Amino acid sequence: MEADKTILQMKYARIVKMFAEQNGASLEDALGWFYDSYVYKMVSEGIADMHCRSDGYIVELLNEEWNKTTQQ
């Protein structure tokens, strides 16, 4: 299933803002990290209907991915 591009962009903005707030990062840093993440790839390509998941759930996945990459 494919989501409307405008709706996806609004969802990305909410996710990036929440991710930045939770991690004490700037919006610019959070945005850069989000667009380089595997989670973004899944959401943008509609894998497992990730775009239908809540913003909070997606941010949790981003935090998990971020923690894994920063611990290596």
N, CA, C and O atoms as a printed pandas DataFrame, in Angstrom:
     atom_number atom_name residue_name chain_id  residue_number  x_coord  y_coord  z_coord
0              1         N          MET        A               1    0.845   -1.173    0.000
1              2        CA          MET        A               1    0.000    0.000    0.000
2              3         C          MET        A               1    0.892    1.237    0.000
3              4         O          MET        A               1    1.915    1.267    0.684
4              5         N          GLU        A               2    0.521    2.218   -0.736
5              6        CA          GLU        A               2    1.306    3.434   -0.822
6              7         C          GLU        A               2    0.533    4.602   -0.209
7              8         O          GLU        A               2   -0.661    4.777   -0.451
8              9         N          ALA        A               3    1.240    5.386    0.581
9             10        CA          ALA        A               3    0.614    6.525    1.254
10            11         C          ALA        A               3    0.767    7.782    0.405
11            12         O          ALA        A               3    1.655    7.873   -0.442
12            13         N          ASP        A               4   -0.103    8.734    0.644
13            14        CA          ASP        A               4   -0.025   10.027   -0.009
14            15         C          ASP        A               4    1.275   10.717    0.404
15            16         O          ASP        A               4    1.624   10.734    1.585
16            17         N          LYS        A               5    1.984   11.280   -0.561
17            18        CA          LYS        A               5    3.298   11.880   -0.304
18            19         C          LYS        A               5    3.230   13.043    0.689
19            20         O          LYS        A               5    4.123   13.193    1.523
20            21         N          THR        A               6    2.193   13.857    0.611
21            22        CA          THR        A               6    2.063   14.984    1.529
22            23         C          THR        A               6    1.840   14.497    2.953
23            24         O          THR        A               6    2.416   15.037    3.898
24            25         N          ILE        A               7    1.017   13.490    3.103
25            26        CA          ILE        A               7    0.762   12.930    4.432
26            27         C          ILE        A               7    2.033   12.320    4.996
27            28         O          ILE        A               7    2.318   12.468    6.184
28            29         N          LEU        A               8    2.799   11.637    4.158
29            30        CA          LEU        A               8    4.064   11.066    4.612
30            31         C          LEU        A               8    5.034   12.152    5.072
31            32         O          LEU        A               8    5.706   11.987    6.090
32            33         N          GLN        A               9    5.112   13.251    4.338
33            34        CA          GLN        A               9    6.013   14.338    4.723
34            35         C          GLN        A               9    5.622   14.914    6.085
35            36         O          GLN        A               9    6.492   15.232    6.897
36            37         N          MET        A              10    4.327   15.050    6.335
37            38        CA          MET        A              10    3.873   15.543    7.637
38            39         C          MET        A              10    4.217   14.539    8.740
39            40         O          MET        A              10    4.599   14.929    9.843
40            41         N          LYS        A              11    4.080   13.258    8.440
41            42        CA          LYS        A              11    4.423   12.213    9.404
42            43         C          LYS        A              11    5.920   12.254    9.703
43            44         O          LYS        A              11    6.326   12.146   10.860
44            45         N          TYR        A              12    6.738   12.410    8.668
45            46        CA          TYR        A              12    8.189   12.502    8.862
46            47         C          TYR        A              12    8.533   13.668    9.775
47            48         O          TYR        A              12    9.392   13.534   10.646
48            49         N          ALA        A              13    7.886   14.800    9.593
49            50        CA          ALA        A              13    8.160   15.986   10.408
50            51         C          ALA        A              13    7.857   15.711   11.877
51            52         O          ALA        A              13    8.630   16.093   12.755
52            53         N          ARG        A              14    6.736   15.051   12.144
53            54        CA          ARG        A              14    6.378   14.726   13.530
54            55         C          ARG        A              14    7.371   13.747   14.141
55            56         O          ARG        A              14    7.768   13.892   15.297
56            57         N          ILE        A              15    7.767   12.755   13.362
57            58        CA          ILE        A              15    8.710   11.737   13.833
58            59         C          ILE        A              15   10.059   12.368   14.143
59            60         O          ILE        A              15   10.639   12.105   15.197
60            61         N          VAL        A              16   10.558   13.191   13.243
61            62        CA          VAL        A              16   11.859   13.835   13.436
62            63         C          VAL        A              16   11.832   14.733   14.674
63            64         O          VAL        A              16   12.779   14.740   15.461
64            65         N          LYS        A              17   10.756   15.480   14.842
65            66        CA          LYS        A              17   10.640   16.362   16.006
66            67         C          LYS        A              17   10.651   15.553   17.297
67            68         O          LYS        A              17   11.357   15.902   18.243
68            69         N          MET        A              18    9.880   14.483   17.342
69            70        CA          MET        A              18    9.814   13.645   18.535
70            71         C          MET        A              18   11.164   12.983   18.814
71            72         O          MET        A              18   11.605   12.919   19.962
72            73         N          PHE        A              19   11.813   12.494   17.765
73            74        CA          PHE        A              19   13.121   11.857   17.902
74            75         C          PHE        A              19   14.145   12.858   18.436
75            76         O          PHE        A              19   14.934   12.520   19.318
76            77         N          ALA        A              20   14.142   14.075   17.915
77            78        CA          ALA        A              20   15.077   15.114   18.358
78            79         C          ALA        A              20   14.838   15.453   19.828
79            80         O          ALA        A              20   15.793   15.575   20.595
80            81         N          GLU        A              21   13.587   15.606   20.223
81            82        CA          GLU        A              21   13.259   15.946   21.609
82            83         C          GLU        A              21   13.701   14.847   22.569
83            84         O          GLU        A              21   14.229   15.136   23.643
84            85         N          GLN        A              22   13.488   13.596   22.190
85            86        CA          GLN        A              22   13.839   12.482   23.069
86            87         C          GLN        A              22   15.345   12.305   23.215
87            88         O          GLN        A              22   15.815   11.797   24.233
88            89         N          ASN        A              23   16.099   12.716   22.210
89            90        CA          ASN        A              23   17.540   12.485   22.223
90            91         C          ASN        A              23   18.363   13.749   22.412
91            92         O          ASN        A              23   19.592   13.698   22.364
92            93         N          GLY        A              24   17.711   14.869   22.624
93            94        CA          GLY        A              24   18.418   16.119   22.845
94            95         C          GLY        A              24   19.229   16.560   21.642
95            96         O          GLY        A              24   20.269   17.203   21.787
96            97         N          ALA        A              25   18.758   16.218   20.464
97            98        CA          ALA        A              25   19.457   16.563   19.222
98            99         C          ALA        A              25   18.766   17.748   18.553
99           100         O          ALA        A              25   17.602   18.042   18.824
100          101         N          SER        A              26   19.502   18.414   17.682
101          102        CA          SER        A              26   18.889   19.482   16.893
102          103         C          SER        A              26   17.976   18.847   15.846
103          104         O          SER        A              26   18.119   17.673   15.506
104          105         N          LEU        A              27   17.052   19.632   15.351
105          106        CA          LEU        A              27   16.166   19.125   14.299
106          107         C          LEU        A              27   16.962   18.742   13.059
107          108         O          LEU        A              27   16.642   17.759   12.391
108          109         N          GLU        A              28   17.988   19.507   12.753
109          110        CA          GLU        A              28   18.817   19.236   11.579
110          111         C          GLU        A              28   19.541   17.891   11.712
111          112         O          GLU        A              28   19.571   17.096   10.772
112          113         N          ASP        A              29   20.121   17.651   12.893
113          114        CA          ASP        A              29   20.812   16.382   13.118
114          115         C          ASP        A              29   19.834   15.210   13.083
115          116         O          ASP        A              29   20.115   14.172   12.485
116          117         N          ALA        A              30   18.684   15.390   13.728
117          118        CA          ALA        A              30   17.677   14.330   13.751
118          119         C          ALA        A              30   17.164   14.031   12.350
119          120         O          ALA        A              30   16.950   12.873   11.991
120          121         N          LEU        A              31   16.969   15.084   11.562
121          122        CA          LEU        A              31   16.490   14.893   10.193
122          123         C          LEU        A              31   17.510   14.131    9.357
123          124         O          LEU        A              31   17.156   13.218    8.611
124          125         N          GLY        A              32   18.765   14.509    9.487
125          126        CA          GLY        A              32   19.819   13.813    8.750
126          127         C          GLY        A              32   19.907   12.353    9.133
127          128         O          GLY        A              32   20.051   11.478    8.279
128          129         N          TRP        A              33   19.820   12.100   10.426
129          130        CA          TRP        A              33   19.908   10.721   10.885
130          131         C          TRP        A              33   18.694    9.922   10.425
131          132         O          TRP        A              33   18.826    8.770   10.011
132          133         N          PHE        A              34   17.516   10.529   10.497
133          134        CA          PHE        A              34   16.296    9.851   10.078
134          135         C          PHE        A              34   16.375    9.427    8.613
135          136         O          PHE        A              34   16.058    8.285    8.281
136          137         N          TYR        A              35   16.796   10.336    7.739
137          138        CA          TYR        A              35   16.843   10.016    6.314
138          139         C          TYR        A              35   17.911    8.989    5.962
139          140         O          TYR        A              35   17.861    8.393    4.886
140          141         N          ASP        A              36   18.878    8.774    6.854
141          142        CA          ASP        A              36   19.901    7.749    6.636
142          143         C          ASP        A              36   19.556    6.426    7.300
143          144         O          ASP        A              36   20.307    5.459    7.171
144          145         N          SER        A              37   18.443    6.365    8.003
145          146        CA          SER        A              37   18.104    5.179    8.785
146          147         C          SER        A              37   17.380    4.118    7.955
147          148         O          SER        A              37   16.777    4.400    6.920
148          149         N          TYR        A              38   17.468    2.887    8.459
149          150        CA          TYR        A              38   16.740    1.779    7.856
150          151         C          TYR        A              38   15.238    1.952    8.079
151          152         O          TYR        A              38   14.427    1.560    7.240
152          153         N          VAL        A              39   14.879    2.541    9.215
153          154        CA          VAL        A              39   13.465    2.776    9.524
154          155         C          VAL        A              39   12.841    3.673    8.455
155          156         O          VAL        A              39   11.732    3.406    7.992
156          157         N          TYR        A              40   13.549    4.734    8.061
157          158        CA          TYR        A              40   13.034    5.616    6.997
158          159         C          TYR        A              40   12.803    4.817    5.716
159          160         O          TYR        A              40   11.782    4.987    5.050
160          161         N          LYS        A              41   13.739    3.960    5.381
161          162        CA          LYS        A              41   13.593    3.156    4.163
162          163         C          LYS        A              41   12.329    2.309    4.231
163          164         O          LYS        A              41   11.589    2.216    3.252
164          165         N          MET        A              42   12.082    1.694    5.374
165          166        CA          MET        A              42   10.890    0.860    5.517
166          167         C          MET        A              42    9.613    1.687    5.405
167          168         O          MET        A              42    8.658    1.277    4.745
168          169         N          VAL        A              43    9.599    2.852    6.051
169          170        CA          VAL        A              43    8.402    3.697    6.015
170          171         C          VAL        A              43    8.169    4.220    4.605
171          172         O          VAL        A              43    7.052    4.143    4.093
172          173         N          SER        A              44    9.206    4.747    3.976
173          174        CA          SER        A              44    9.044    5.384    2.671
174          175         C          SER        A              44    8.682    4.388    1.567
175          176         O          SER        A              44    8.018    4.745    0.594
176          177         N          GLU        A              45    9.123    3.144    1.724
177          178        CA          GLU        A              45    8.817    2.124    0.715
178          179         C          GLU        A              45    7.558    1.333    1.048
179          180         O          GLU        A              45    7.151    0.462    0.279
180          181         N          GLY        A              46    6.945    1.625    2.175
181          182        CA          GLY        A              46    5.702    0.956    2.554
182          183         C          GLY        A              46    5.891   -0.473    2.997
183          184         O          GLY        A              46    4.946   -1.261    2.983
184          185         N          ILE        A              47    7.121   -0.822    3.397
185          186        CA          ILE        A              47    7.400   -2.179    3.850
186          187         C          ILE        A              47    6.610   -2.442    5.127
187          188         O          ILE        A              47    6.653   -1.654    6.072
188          189         N          ALA        A              48    5.897   -3.549    5.141
189          190        CA          ALA        A              48    5.084   -3.973    6.283
190          191         C          ALA        A              48    4.118   -2.871    6.726
191          192         O          ALA        A              48    3.755   -2.789    7.899
192          193         N          ASP        A              49    3.712   -2.041    5.791
193          194        CA          ASP        A              49    2.793   -0.932    6.088
194          195         C          ASP        A              49    3.273   -0.088    7.265
195          196         O          ASP        A              49    2.478    0.331    8.107
196          197         N          MET        A              50    4.582    0.156    7.313
197          198        CA          MET        A              50    5.166    0.937    8.403
198          199         C          MET        A              50    4.575    2.339    8.482
199          200         O          MET        A              50    4.503    2.920    9.565
200          201         N          HIS        A              51    4.153    2.886    7.347
201          202        CA          HIS        A              51    3.580    4.230    7.354
202          203         C          HIS        A              51    2.251    4.283    8.101
203          204         O          HIS        A              51    1.763    5.365    8.428
204          205         N          CYS        A              52    1.667    3.120    8.371
205          206        CA          CYS        A              52    0.411    3.063    9.119
206          207         C          CYS        A              52    0.632    2.989   10.629
207          208         O          CYS        A              52   -0.311    3.127   11.408
208          209         N          ARG        A              53    1.867    2.772   11.031
209          210        CA          ARG        A              53    2.188    2.665   12.457
210          211         C          ARG        A              53    2.170    4.043   13.108
211          212         O          ARG        A              53    2.285    5.061   12.426
212          213         N          SER        A              54    2.029    4.071   14.402
213          214        CA          SER        A              54    1.991    5.349   15.115
214          215         C          SER        A              54    3.361    6.013   15.084
215          216         O          SER        A              54    4.387    5.350   14.926
216          217         N          ASP        A              55    3.357    7.327   15.237
217          218        CA          ASP        A              55    4.613    8.081   15.265
218          219         C          ASP        A              55    5.486    7.591   16.416
219          220         O          ASP        A              55    6.695    7.425   16.256
220          221         N          GLY        A              56    4.875    7.362   17.569
221          222        CA          GLY        A              56    5.617    6.896   18.734
222          223         C          GLY        A              56    6.299    5.565   18.504
223          224         O          GLY        A              56    7.440    5.366   18.922
224          225         N          TYR        A              57    5.607    4.651   17.841
225          226        CA          TYR        A              57    6.183    3.343   17.535
226          227         C          TYR        A              57    7.383    3.494   16.617
227          228         O          TYR        A              57    8.414    2.856   16.832
228          229         N          ILE        A              58    7.259    4.324   15.605
229          230        CA          ILE        A              58    8.356    4.521   14.662
230          231         C          ILE        A              58    9.543    5.178   15.356
231          232         O          ILE        A              58   10.691    4.837   15.072
232          233         N          VAL        A              59    9.280    6.110   16.255
233          234        CA          VAL        A              59   10.373    6.746   17.006
234          235         C          VAL        A              59   11.063    5.718   17.899
235          236         O          VAL        A              59   12.284    5.759   18.048
236          237         N          GLU        A              60   10.310    4.803   18.492
237          238        CA          GLU        A              60   10.919    3.733   19.290
238          239         C          GLU        A              60   11.872    2.908   18.432
239          240         O          GLU        A              60   12.975    2.579   18.867
240          241         N          LEU        A              61   11.452    2.574   17.220
241          242        CA          LEU        A              61   12.321    1.825   16.317
242          243         C          LEU        A              61   13.562    2.632   15.945
243          244         O          LEU        A              61   14.663    2.087   15.861
244          245         N          LEU        A              62   13.380    3.925   15.723
245          246        CA          LEU        A              62   14.522    4.797   15.424
246          247         C          LEU        A              62   15.500    4.829   16.590
247          248         O          LEU        A              62   16.712    4.759   16.391
248          249         N          ASN        A              63   14.972    4.934   17.808
249          250        CA          ASN        A              63   15.827    4.941   18.986
250          251         C          ASN        A              63   16.608    3.634   19.107
251          252         O          ASN        A              63   17.793    3.648   19.442
252          253         N          GLU        A              64   15.957    2.518   18.839
253          254        CA          GLU        A              64   16.641    1.222   18.878
254          255         C          GLU        A              64   17.753    1.172   17.841
255          256         O          GLU        A              64   18.867    0.739   18.137
256          257         N          GLU        A              65   17.451    1.614   16.629
257          258        CA          GLU        A              65   18.462    1.623   15.560
258          259         C          GLU        A              65   19.613    2.564   15.922
259          260         O          GLU        A              65   20.780    2.227   15.726
260          261         N          TRP        A              66   19.280    3.737   16.450
261          262        CA          TRP        A              66   20.295    4.717   16.838
262          263         C          TRP        A              66   21.188    4.152   17.944
263          264         O          TRP        A              66   22.409    4.296   17.893
264          265         N          ASN        A              67   20.579    3.510   18.938
265          266        CA          ASN        A              67   21.359    2.929   20.035
266          267         C          ASN        A              67   22.290    1.829   19.536
267          268         O          ASN        A              67   23.426    1.721   19.996
268          269         N          LYS        A              68   21.822    1.024   18.612
269          270        CA          LYS        A              68   22.663   -0.052   18.066
270          271         C          LYS        A              68   23.856    0.512   17.293
271          272         O          LYS        A              68   24.971    0.002   17.405
272          273         N          THR        A              69   23.620    1.544   16.523
273          274        CA          THR        A              69   24.712    2.091   15.703
274          275         C          THR        A              69   25.696    2.906   16.533
275          276         O          THR        A              69   26.876    2.972   16.189
276          277         N          THR        A              70   25.242    3.526   17.613
277          278        CA          THR        A              70   26.159    4.332   18.429
278          279         C          THR        A              70   26.955    3.478   19.405
279          280         O          THR        A              70   27.973    3.931   19.928
280          281         N          GLN        A              71   26.513    2.259   19.659
281          282        CA          GLN        A              71   27.223    1.374   20.572
282          283         C          GLN        A              71   28.297    0.557   19.878
283          284         O          GLN        A              71   29.091   -0.109   20.542
284          285         N          GLN        A              72   28.335    0.595   18.576
285          286        CA          GLN        A              72   29.332   -0.216   17.849
286          287         C          GLN        A              72   30.647    0.485   17.764
287          288         O          GLN        A              72   31.595   -0.050   17.190
